[in-house]
Amino acid sequence: MALLETTGLTRLFGGLRAVDRLDLRVEEGEIMGLIGPNGSGKTTALNLITGFIKPTEGAVTYEGEDVTGSPPHDLAGRGLVRTFQITTLFENLTVRENVLHGSHLDNPTSLIGALTRSRRHREQHAALDARVRETLAFVGLERRIDAVARDLSAGEHRYLEIAIALAAKPRMLLLDEPATGLNPEEAAYLMNLIRTLRRRGVTVLLIEHNMRLITNICTRVTVLNFGAKIAEGTPEEIVENEAVVTAYLGKRRGA
Ligand code: ADP
Ligand code: MG
């Protein structure tokens, strides 16, 4: 059984087939790459899978259950967690506060505890703090816990976004172009983070522009062009695939 499967997944925007009958299978423990030229439907596919938009047709199955149209927070609660292509950090808050708010660990019920200053609340608070620190340590940001987000480097921004996703304890993590804006060193660090995640049992769907990153860490790669899958295979198979090379050399729709 695949951990995640899409069948005939389709999304129209007006007359545009942003995602076109996509069949995708991701097995537990894989790092599946999802690549394709700009506008080929990668982000839309991820939005469909994680419930941010609804498909026109087709289905999404997660852990063997039909989850088509389930809202994002339900899916996140089941361990299907994403990051965004465009940063969603609170730039004026600290790293710690970003993890707490971004992962919804600071749910409002704990406020009652805060008011009564109960022992239970103090214990919860300590457990929460430990979890935030553990998550930040994993991405190498523990020292920066009290830094304000706007003072972080581009790389640190990305690691923080990943920390926020990890705080939700994902079984499957979907990353939308995490290496964008990173220098080669930062990208290499990110690559190692993703590898470590996999060793810890997290399944990954990785949208990425950086082909080096894709070929280095993905177990398999799916290639989209104009919303449809044009190739699927190991990184080695993909870079040799003629349809993929043609798509990347920039044949335009209708050309
Ligand atoms: P990618 O992530 O591969 O660059 P996207 O999934 O963002 O591609 O976009 C696929 C296509 O769908 C593009 O042509 C884009 O302009 C279009 N598109 C994406 N989102 C919307 C939207 N909300 N409304 C209309 N068109 C959209
Ligand atoms: Mg995109």
PDB file of C-alpha atoms and ligand atoms in Angstrom:
ATOM      1  CA  MET A   1       0.000   0.000   0.000  1.00  0.00           C
ATOM      2  CA  ALA A   2       1.265   3.461  -0.920  1.00  0.00           C
ATOM      3  CA  LEU A   3       1.354   6.056   1.862  1.00  0.00           C
ATOM      4  CA  LEU A   4       0.035   8.652  -0.566  1.00  0.00           C
ATOM      5  CA  GLU A   5      -1.714   8.095  -3.848  1.00  0.00           C
ATOM      6  CA  THR A   6      -3.466  10.381  -6.291  1.00  0.00           C
ATOM      7  CA  THR A   7      -5.643   8.996  -9.075  1.00  0.00           C
ATOM      8  CA  GLY A   8      -6.754  11.086 -12.011  1.00  0.00           C
ATOM      9  CA  LEU A   9      -6.145  14.224  -9.974  1.00  0.00           C
ATOM     10  CA  THR A  10      -7.270  17.201 -12.047  1.00  0.00           C
ATOM     11  CA  ARG A  11      -7.695  20.905 -11.404  1.00  0.00           C
ATOM     12  CA  LEU A  12      -9.008  23.403 -13.902  1.00  0.00           C
ATOM     13  CA  PHE A  13      -8.582  27.172 -13.597  1.00  0.00           C
ATOM     14  CA  GLY A  14     -11.047  28.438 -16.183  1.00  0.00           C
ATOM     15  CA  GLY A  15      -9.970  26.666 -19.341  1.00  0.00           C
ATOM     16  CA  LEU A  16      -6.487  25.902 -18.033  1.00  0.00           C
ATOM     17  CA  ARG A  17      -5.676  22.359 -16.917  1.00  0.00           C
ATOM     18  CA  ALA A  18      -3.267  23.274 -14.114  1.00  0.00           C
ATOM     19  CA  VAL A  19      -3.123  19.614 -13.025  1.00  0.00           C
ATOM     20  CA  ASP A  20      -4.187  17.045 -15.558  1.00  0.00           C
ATOM     21  CA  ARG A  21      -5.150  13.461 -14.591  1.00  0.00           C
ATOM     22  CA  LEU A  22      -2.176  13.007 -12.291  1.00  0.00           C
ATOM     23  CA  ASP A  23      -1.536   9.506 -10.941  1.00  0.00           C
ATOM     24  CA  LEU A  24       1.081   9.619  -8.238  1.00  0.00           C
ATOM     25  CA  ARG A  25       2.154   6.932  -5.759  1.00  0.00           C
ATOM     26  CA  VAL A  26       4.504   7.630  -2.898  1.00  0.00           C
ATOM     27  CA  GLU A  27       5.587   4.660  -0.789  1.00  0.00           C
ATOM     28  CA  GLU A  28       6.449   5.000   2.880  1.00  0.00           C
ATOM     29  CA  GLY A  29      10.106   5.988   3.320  1.00  0.00           C
ATOM     30  CA  GLU A  30      10.569   7.505  -0.133  1.00  0.00           C
ATOM     31  CA  ILE A  31      11.892  10.901  -1.098  1.00  0.00           C
ATOM     32  CA  MET A  32       9.782  11.523  -4.172  1.00  0.00           C
ATOM     33  CA  GLY A  33      10.858  14.440  -6.330  1.00  0.00           C
ATOM     34  CA  LEU A  34       8.231  16.462  -8.183  1.00  0.00           C
ATOM     35  CA  ILE A  35       9.780  18.578 -10.910  1.00  0.00           C
ATOM     36  CA  GLY A  36       8.768  20.388 -14.077  1.00  0.00           C
ATOM     37  CA  PRO A  37       9.135  23.769 -15.773  1.00  0.00           C
ATOM     38  CA  ASN A  38       7.592  26.897 -14.238  1.00  0.00           C
ATOM     39  CA  GLY A  39       3.811  26.759 -14.347  1.00  0.00           C
ATOM     40  CA  SER A  40       3.706  22.990 -14.896  1.00  0.00           C
ATOM     41  CA  GLY A  41       1.344  22.478 -11.948  1.00  0.00           C
ATOM     42  CA  LYS A  42       3.681  21.404  -9.112  1.00  0.00           C
ATOM     43  CA  THR A  43       2.371  23.805  -6.471  1.00  0.00           C
ATOM     44  CA  THR A  44      -1.223  23.223  -7.556  1.00  0.00           C
ATOM     45  CA  ALA A  45      -0.701  19.460  -7.157  1.00  0.00           C
ATOM     46  CA  LEU A  46       0.669  20.015  -3.658  1.00  0.00           C
ATOM     47  CA  ASN A  47      -2.266  22.327  -2.830  1.00  0.00           C
ATOM     48  CA  LEU A  48      -4.690  19.628  -3.988  1.00  0.00           C
ATOM     49  CA  ILE A  49      -2.978  16.893  -1.969  1.00  0.00           C
ATOM     50  CA  THR A  50      -2.899  18.938   1.236  1.00  0.00           C
ATOM     51  CA  GLY A  51      -6.481  20.200   0.959  1.00  0.00           C
ATOM     52  CA  PHE A  52      -5.748  23.877   0.293  1.00  0.00           C
ATOM     53  CA  ILE A  53      -7.770  23.705  -2.907  1.00  0.00           C
ATOM     54  CA  LYS A  54     -10.286  21.150  -4.136  1.00  0.00           C
ATOM     55  CA  PRO A  55      -9.821  19.015  -7.235  1.00  0.00           C
ATOM     56  CA  THR A  56     -12.096  19.346 -10.235  1.00  0.00           C
ATOM     57  CA  GLU A  57     -11.800  15.583 -10.621  1.00  0.00           C
ATOM     58  CA  GLY A  58      -9.851  12.705  -9.167  1.00  0.00           C
ATOM     59  CA  ALA A  59      -8.961  11.467  -5.708  1.00  0.00           C
ATOM     60  CA  VAL A  60      -6.301  11.641  -3.020  1.00  0.00           C
ATOM     61  CA  THR A  61      -5.657   8.631  -0.793  1.00  0.00           C
ATOM     62  CA  TYR A  62      -3.524   8.871   2.353  1.00  0.00           C
ATOM     63  CA  GLU A  63      -2.785   5.926   4.636  1.00  0.00           C
ATOM     64  CA  GLY A  64      -5.183   3.909   2.504  1.00  0.00           C
ATOM     65  CA  GLU A  65      -8.104   6.249   3.112  1.00  0.00           C
ATOM     66  CA  ASP A  66      -9.830   8.590   0.677  1.00  0.00           C
ATOM     67  CA  VAL A  67      -9.029  12.091   1.960  1.00  0.00           C
ATOM     68  CA  THR A  68     -10.098  14.034  -1.147  1.00  0.00           C
ATOM     69  CA  GLY A  69     -11.275  17.489  -0.093  1.00  0.00           C
ATOM     70  CA  SER A  70     -10.303  17.071   3.579  1.00  0.00           C
ATOM     71  CA  PRO A  71      -9.300  20.402   5.120  1.00  0.00           C
ATOM     72  CA  PRO A  72      -5.576  21.072   5.647  1.00  0.00           C
ATOM     73  CA  HIS A  73      -5.693  21.017   9.471  1.00  0.00           C
ATOM     74  CA  ASP A  74      -7.345  17.574   9.457  1.00  0.00           C
ATOM     75  CA  LEU A  75      -4.611  16.257   7.186  1.00  0.00           C
ATOM     76  CA  ALA A  76      -1.884  17.928   9.241  1.00  0.00           C
ATOM     77  CA  GLY A  77      -3.389  16.259  12.300  1.00  0.00           C
ATOM     78  CA  ARG A  78      -2.900  12.949  10.511  1.00  0.00           C
ATOM     79  CA  GLY A  79       0.716  13.740   9.771  1.00  0.00           C
ATOM     80  CA  LEU A  80       0.444  15.117   6.232  1.00  0.00           C
ATOM     81  CA  VAL A  81       2.299  18.419   6.553  1.00  0.00           C
ATOM     82  CA  ARG A  82       3.569  20.955   4.034  1.00  0.00           C
ATOM     83  CA  THR A  83       5.759  24.011   3.684  1.00  0.00           C
ATOM     84  CA  PHE A  84       5.023  26.923   1.350  1.00  0.00           C
ATOM     85  CA  GLN A  85       6.892  28.206  -1.691  1.00  0.00           C
ATOM     86  CA  ILE A  86       6.574  31.739  -0.340  1.00  0.00           C
ATOM     87  CA  THR A  87       7.714  32.302   3.221  1.00  0.00           C
ATOM     88  CA  THR A  88       4.967  32.483   5.834  1.00  0.00           C
ATOM     89  CA  LEU A  89       7.087  33.435   8.843  1.00  0.00           C
ATOM     90  CA  PHE A  90       6.188  36.238  11.227  1.00  0.00           C
ATOM     91  CA  GLU A  91       9.205  38.455  10.619  1.00  0.00           C
ATOM     92  CA  ASN A  92       8.768  40.492  13.815  1.00  0.00           C
ATOM     93  CA  LEU A  93       8.497  37.480  16.102  1.00  0.00           C
ATOM     94  CA  THR A  94      11.297  35.385  17.519  1.00  0.00           C
ATOM     95  CA  VAL A  95      12.276  31.957  16.268  1.00  0.00           C
ATOM     96  CA  ARG A  96      10.632  30.387  19.336  1.00  0.00           C
ATOM     97  CA  GLU A  97       7.402  32.337  18.791  1.00  0.00           C
ATOM     98  CA  ASN A  98       7.350  31.373  15.129  1.00  0.00           C
ATOM     99  CA  VAL A  99       7.538  27.677  16.006  1.00  0.00           C
ATOM    100  CA  LEU A 100       4.835  28.038  18.667  1.00  0.00           C
ATOM    101  CA  HIS A 101       2.394  29.995  16.487  1.00  0.00           C
ATOM    102  CA  GLY A 102       3.259  28.405  13.177  1.00  0.00           C
ATOM    103  CA  SER A 103       2.723  24.880  14.416  1.00  0.00           C
ATOM    104  CA  HIS A 104      -0.323  25.813  16.553  1.00  0.00           C
ATOM    105  CA  LEU A 105       1.368  24.287  19.568  1.00  0.00           C
ATOM    106  CA  ASP A 106       0.224  27.314  21.594  1.00  0.00           C
ATOM    107  CA  ASN A 107      -3.468  26.440  21.469  1.00  0.00           C
ATOM    108  CA  PRO A 108      -5.819  28.765  23.364  1.00  0.00           C
ATOM    109  CA  THR A 109      -6.895  26.182  25.971  1.00  0.00           C
ATOM    110  CA  SER A 110      -3.493  26.565  27.595  1.00  0.00           C
ATOM    111  CA  LEU A 111      -4.495  30.161  28.379  1.00  0.00           C
ATOM    112  CA  ILE A 112      -6.761  29.006  31.192  1.00  0.00           C
ATOM    113  CA  GLY A 113      -3.806  27.241  32.713  1.00  0.00           C
ATOM    114  CA  ALA A 114      -1.753  30.378  32.352  1.00  0.00           C
ATOM    115  CA  LEU A 115      -4.321  32.364  34.296  1.00  0.00           C
ATOM    116  CA  THR A 116      -4.575  29.885  37.138  1.00  0.00           C
ATOM    117  CA  ARG A 117      -0.831  29.211  37.046  1.00  0.00           C
ATOM    118  CA  SER A 118      -1.555  25.601  37.802  1.00  0.00           C
ATOM    119  CA  ARG A 119       1.203  23.057  38.198  1.00  0.00           C
ATOM    120  CA  ARG A 120      -0.246  21.250  35.222  1.00  0.00           C
ATOM    121  CA  HIS A 121       0.219  24.393  33.182  1.00  0.00           C
ATOM    122  CA  ARG A 122       3.850  24.743  34.256  1.00  0.00           C
ATOM    123  CA  GLU A 123       4.453  21.142  33.288  1.00  0.00           C
ATOM    124  CA  GLN A 124       2.795  21.662  29.928  1.00  0.00           C
ATOM    125  CA  HIS A 125       4.816  24.770  29.389  1.00  0.00           C
ATOM    126  CA  ALA A 126       8.068  22.942  30.122  1.00  0.00           C
ATOM    127  CA  ALA A 127       7.104  20.100  27.783  1.00  0.00           C
ATOM    128  CA  LEU A 128       6.244  22.593  25.054  1.00  0.00           C
ATOM    129  CA  ASP A 129       9.512  24.443  25.498  1.00  0.00           C
ATOM    130  CA  ALA A 130      11.427  21.151  25.311  1.00  0.00           C
ATOM    131  CA  ARG A 131       9.629  20.262  22.093  1.00  0.00           C
ATOM    132  CA  VAL A 132      10.392  23.630  20.517  1.00  0.00           C
ATOM    133  CA  ARG A 133      14.070  23.299  21.493  1.00  0.00           C
ATOM    134  CA  GLU A 134      14.280  19.737  20.211  1.00  0.00           C
ATOM    135  CA  THR A 135      12.752  20.748  16.891  1.00  0.00           C
ATOM    136  CA  LEU A 136      15.072  23.726  16.533  1.00  0.00           C
ATOM    137  CA  ALA A 137      18.087  21.619  17.474  1.00  0.00           C
ATOM    138  CA  PHE A 138      17.211  19.211  14.681  1.00  0.00           C
ATOM    139  CA  VAL A 139      17.488  21.957  12.058  1.00  0.00           C
ATOM    140  CA  GLY A 140      20.506  23.554  13.767  1.00  0.00           C
ATOM    141  CA  LEU A 141      18.704  26.684  15.004  1.00  0.00           C
ATOM    142  CA  GLU A 142      18.738  26.115  18.767  1.00  0.00           C
ATOM    143  CA  ARG A 143      21.221  28.955  19.322  1.00  0.00           C
ATOM    144  CA  ARG A 144      18.897  31.297  17.433  1.00  0.00           C
ATOM    145  CA  ILE A 145      15.820  30.542  19.542  1.00  0.00           C
ATOM    146  CA  ASP A 146      15.495  34.158  20.760  1.00  0.00           C
ATOM    147  CA  ALA A 147      16.540  35.823  17.498  1.00  0.00           C
ATOM    148  CA  VAL A 148      13.904  37.835  15.623  1.00  0.00           C
ATOM    149  CA  ALA A 149      12.977  36.153  12.331  1.00  0.00           C
ATOM    150  CA  ARG A 150      13.878  39.192  10.222  1.00  0.00           C
ATOM    151  CA  ASP A 151      17.486  38.899  11.429  1.00  0.00           C
ATOM    152  CA  LEU A 152      17.868  35.343  10.099  1.00  0.00           C
ATOM    153  CA  SER A 153      19.786  34.532   6.923  1.00  0.00           C
ATOM    154  CA  ALA A 154      17.979  33.087   3.893  1.00  0.00           C
ATOM    155  CA  GLY A 155      19.122  29.607   4.901  1.00  0.00           C
ATOM    156  CA  GLU A 156      18.000  30.065   8.505  1.00  0.00           C
ATOM    157  CA  HIS A 157      14.567  31.203   7.278  1.00  0.00           C
ATOM    158  CA  ARG A 158      14.192  27.917   5.413  1.00  0.00           C
ATOM    159  CA  TYR A 159      15.382  25.801   8.319  1.00  0.00           C
ATOM    160  CA  LEU A 160      12.879  27.582  10.550  1.00  0.00           C
ATOM    161  CA  GLU A 161      10.052  26.864   8.115  1.00  0.00           C
ATOM    162  CA  ILE A 162      11.050  23.222   8.168  1.00  0.00           C
ATOM    163  CA  ALA A 163      11.216  23.271  11.981  1.00  0.00           C
ATOM    164  CA  ILE A 164       7.650  24.598  12.074  1.00  0.00           C
ATOM    165  CA  ALA A 165       6.512  21.749   9.834  1.00  0.00           C
ATOM    166  CA  LEU A 166       8.420  19.223  11.959  1.00  0.00           C
ATOM    167  CA  ALA A 167       6.851  20.473  15.179  1.00  0.00           C
ATOM    168  CA  ALA A 168       3.623  18.945  13.868  1.00  0.00           C
ATOM    169  CA  LYS A 169       5.385  15.542  13.862  1.00  0.00           C
ATOM    170  CA  PRO A 170       4.717  14.682  10.218  1.00  0.00           C
ATOM    171  CA  ARG A 171       4.582  11.186   8.816  1.00  0.00           C
ATOM    172  CA  MET A 172       4.825  12.767   5.378  1.00  0.00           C
ATOM    173  CA  LEU A 173       6.358  16.148   4.623  1.00  0.00           C
ATOM    174  CA  LEU A 174       5.706  18.057   1.392  1.00  0.00           C
ATOM    175  CA  LEU A 175       8.280  20.734   0.572  1.00  0.00           C
ATOM    176  CA  ASP A 176       7.678  23.388  -2.094  1.00  0.00           C
ATOM    177  CA  GLU A 177      11.020  24.575  -3.524  1.00  0.00           C
ATOM    178  CA  PRO A 178      12.847  24.728  -0.196  1.00  0.00           C
ATOM    179  CA  ALA A 179      16.242  25.495  -1.779  1.00  0.00           C
ATOM    180  CA  THR A 180      15.110  28.686  -3.539  1.00  0.00           C
ATOM    181  CA  GLY A 181      17.353  31.598  -2.571  1.00  0.00           C
ATOM    182  CA  LEU A 182      19.895  29.411  -0.780  1.00  0.00           C
ATOM    183  CA  ASN A 183      23.604  29.448  -1.542  1.00  0.00           C
ATOM    184  CA  PRO A 184      25.268  26.091  -2.353  1.00  0.00           C
ATOM    185  CA  GLU A 185      26.382  25.539   1.247  1.00  0.00           C
ATOM    186  CA  GLU A 186      22.910  26.216   2.610  1.00  0.00           C
ATOM    187  CA  ALA A 187      21.378  23.961  -0.042  1.00  0.00           C
ATOM    188  CA  ALA A 188      23.778  21.166   0.930  1.00  0.00           C
ATOM    189  CA  TYR A 189      22.832  21.596   4.584  1.00  0.00           C
ATOM    190  CA  LEU A 190      19.168  21.410   3.625  1.00  0.00           C
ATOM    191  CA  MET A 191      19.817  18.268   1.623  1.00  0.00           C
ATOM    192  CA  ASN A 192      21.332  16.597   4.670  1.00  0.00           C
ATOM    193  CA  LEU A 193      18.375  17.646   6.778  1.00  0.00           C
ATOM    194  CA  ILE A 194      16.000  15.969   4.337  1.00  0.00           C
ATOM    195  CA  ARG A 195      18.130  12.825   4.306  1.00  0.00           C
ATOM    196  CA  THR A 196      18.145  12.716   8.104  1.00  0.00           C
ATOM    197  CA  LEU A 197      14.385  13.127   8.126  1.00  0.00           C
ATOM    198  CA  ARG A 198      14.044  10.136   5.885  1.00  0.00           C
ATOM    199  CA  ARG A 199      16.276   8.052   8.146  1.00  0.00           C
ATOM    200  CA  ARG A 200      13.919   8.975  10.971  1.00  0.00           C
ATOM    201  CA  GLY A 201      11.034   7.541   9.001  1.00  0.00           C
ATOM    202  CA  VAL A 202       9.505  10.662   7.442  1.00  0.00           C
ATOM    203  CA  THR A 203       8.319  10.243   3.855  1.00  0.00           C
ATOM    204  CA  VAL A 204       9.045  13.280   1.662  1.00  0.00           C
ATOM    205  CA  LEU A 205       7.530  14.815  -1.452  1.00  0.00           C
ATOM    206  CA  LEU A 206      10.040  17.371  -2.699  1.00  0.00           C
ATOM    207  CA  ILE A 207       9.243  20.039  -5.278  1.00  0.00           C
ATOM    208  CA  GLU A 208      12.525  21.517  -6.354  1.00  0.00           C
ATOM    209  CA  HIS A 209      14.132  23.540  -9.089  1.00  0.00           C
ATOM    210  CA  ASN A 210      17.643  22.600  -8.113  1.00  0.00           C
ATOM    211  CA  MET A 211      18.342  19.481 -10.193  1.00  0.00           C
ATOM    212  CA  ARG A 212      21.494  18.679  -8.242  1.00  0.00           C
ATOM    213  CA  LEU A 213      19.437  18.474  -5.074  1.00  0.00           C
ATOM    214  CA  ILE A 214      16.850  16.282  -6.784  1.00  0.00           C
ATOM    215  CA  THR A 215      19.329  13.837  -8.287  1.00  0.00           C
ATOM    216  CA  ASN A 216      21.301  13.614  -5.043  1.00  0.00           C
ATOM    217  CA  ILE A 217      18.539  12.761  -2.627  1.00  0.00           C
ATOM    218  CA  CYS A 218      15.409  11.521  -4.400  1.00  0.00           C
ATOM    219  CA  THR A 219      14.563   7.833  -4.560  1.00  0.00           C
ATOM    220  CA  ARG A 220      12.229   8.517  -7.499  1.00  0.00           C
ATOM    221  CA  VAL A 221      11.189  11.537  -9.515  1.00  0.00           C
ATOM    222  CA  THR A 222       7.919  12.486 -11.214  1.00  0.00           C
ATOM    223  CA  VAL A 223       8.041  15.081 -13.979  1.00  0.00           C
ATOM    224  CA  LEU A 224       5.133  17.367 -14.864  1.00  0.00           C
ATOM    225  CA  ASN A 225       4.651  19.406 -17.995  1.00  0.00           C
ATOM    226  CA  PHE A 226       1.494  21.460 -18.596  1.00  0.00           C
ATOM    227  CA  GLY A 227      -0.096  19.743 -15.592  1.00  0.00           C
ATOM    228  CA  ALA A 228       0.402  16.183 -16.848  1.00  0.00           C
ATOM    229  CA  LYS A 229       2.948  13.578 -15.865  1.00  0.00           C
ATOM    230  CA  ILE A 230       5.431  13.104 -18.680  1.00  0.00           C
ATOM    231  CA  ALA A 231       7.943  10.859 -16.928  1.00  0.00           C
ATOM    232  CA  GLU A 232       8.600   8.975 -13.741  1.00  0.00           C
ATOM    233  CA  GLY A 233      11.604   7.009 -12.575  1.00  0.00           C
ATOM    234  CA  THR A 234      14.893   7.086 -10.753  1.00  0.00           C
ATOM    235  CA  PRO A 235      16.893  10.325 -11.000  1.00  0.00           C
ATOM    236  CA  GLU A 236      19.250   8.563 -13.436  1.00  0.00           C
ATOM    237  CA  GLU A 237      16.352   7.589 -15.709  1.00  0.00           C
ATOM    238  CA  ILE A 238      14.850  11.070 -15.557  1.00  0.00           C
ATOM    239  CA  VAL A 239      17.926  13.017 -16.622  1.00  0.00           C
ATOM    240  CA  GLU A 240      18.261  10.767 -19.677  1.00  0.00           C
ATOM    241  CA  ASN A 241      14.564  10.954 -20.574  1.00  0.00           C
ATOM    242  CA  GLU A 242      13.989  12.653 -23.918  1.00  0.00           C
ATOM    243  CA  ALA A 243      10.557  14.095 -23.086  1.00  0.00           C
ATOM    244  CA  VAL A 244      11.999  15.617 -19.920  1.00  0.00           C
ATOM    245  CA  VAL A 245      14.947  17.164 -21.694  1.00  0.00           C
ATOM    246  CA  THR A 246      12.619  18.634 -24.333  1.00  0.00           C
ATOM    247  CA  ALA A 247      10.291  20.051 -21.658  1.00  0.00           C
ATOM    248  CA  TYR A 248      13.225  21.694 -19.913  1.00  0.00           C
ATOM    249  CA  LEU A 249      14.684  23.095 -23.099  1.00  0.00           C
ATOM    250  CA  GLY A 250      11.594  25.260 -23.141  1.00  0.00           C
ATOM    251  CA  LYS A 251       9.044  24.128 -25.715  1.00  0.00           C
ATOM    252  CA  ARG A 252       6.124  26.385 -24.969  1.00  0.00           C
ATOM    253  CA  ARG A 253       2.479  25.464 -24.970  1.00  0.00           C
ATOM    254  CA  GLY A 254       1.178  25.647 -28.523  1.00  0.00           C
ATOM    255  CA  ALA A 255       4.671  26.114 -29.936  1.00  0.00           C
TER     256      ALA A 255
HETATM  257  P1  ADP B   1       4.404  25.457 -10.702  1.00  0.00           P
HETATM  258  O1  ADP B   1       4.319  25.353  -9.206  1.00  0.00           O
HETATM  259  O2  ADP B   1       4.780  24.187 -11.370  1.00  0.00           O
HETATM  260  O3  ADP B   1       5.286  26.598 -11.144  1.00  0.00           O
HETATM  261  P2  ADP B   1       1.602  26.191 -10.485  1.00  0.00           P
HETATM  262  O4  ADP B   1       0.953  24.998  -9.918  1.00  0.00           O
HETATM  263  O5  ADP B   1       1.850  27.324  -9.559  1.00  0.00           O
HETATM  264  O6  ADP B   1       2.939  25.792 -11.252  1.00  0.00           O
HETATM  265  O7  ADP B   1       0.716  26.752 -11.687  1.00  0.00           O
HETATM  266  C1  ADP B   1       0.232  25.915 -12.714  1.00  0.00           C
HETATM  267  C2  ADP B   1      -0.624  26.737 -13.644  1.00  0.00           C
HETATM  268  O8  ADP B   1      -1.834  27.089 -12.997  1.00  0.00           O
HETATM  269  C3  ADP B   1       0.033  28.051 -14.077  1.00  0.00           C
HETATM  270  O9  ADP B   1      -0.319  28.288 -15.418  1.00  0.00           O
HETATM  271  C4  ADP B   1      -0.584  29.062 -13.139  1.00  0.00           C
HETATM  272  O10 ADP B   1      -0.604  30.338 -13.723  1.00  0.00           O
HETATM  273  C5  ADP B   1      -1.981  28.506 -12.967  1.00  0.00           C
HETATM  274  N1  ADP B   1      -2.566  28.840 -11.652  1.00  0.00           N
HETATM  275  C6  ADP B   1      -2.083  28.471 -10.447  1.00  0.00           C
HETATM  276  N2  ADP B   1      -2.870  28.902  -9.462  1.00  0.00           N
HETATM  277  C7  ADP B   1      -3.904  29.550 -10.055  1.00  0.00           C
HETATM  278  C8  ADP B   1      -5.068  30.219  -9.572  1.00  0.00           C
HETATM  279  N3  ADP B   1      -5.343  30.284  -8.268  1.00  0.00           N
HETATM  280  N4  ADP B   1      -5.908  30.760 -10.483  1.00  0.00           N
HETATM  281  C9  ADP B   1      -5.646  30.697 -11.801  1.00  0.00           C
HETATM  282  N5  ADP B   1      -4.584  30.073 -12.325  1.00  0.00           N
HETATM  283  C10 ADP B   1      -3.707  29.502 -11.474  1.00  0.00           C
HETATM  284 MG    MG B   2       5.303  26.395  -7.697  1.00  0.00          MG
END
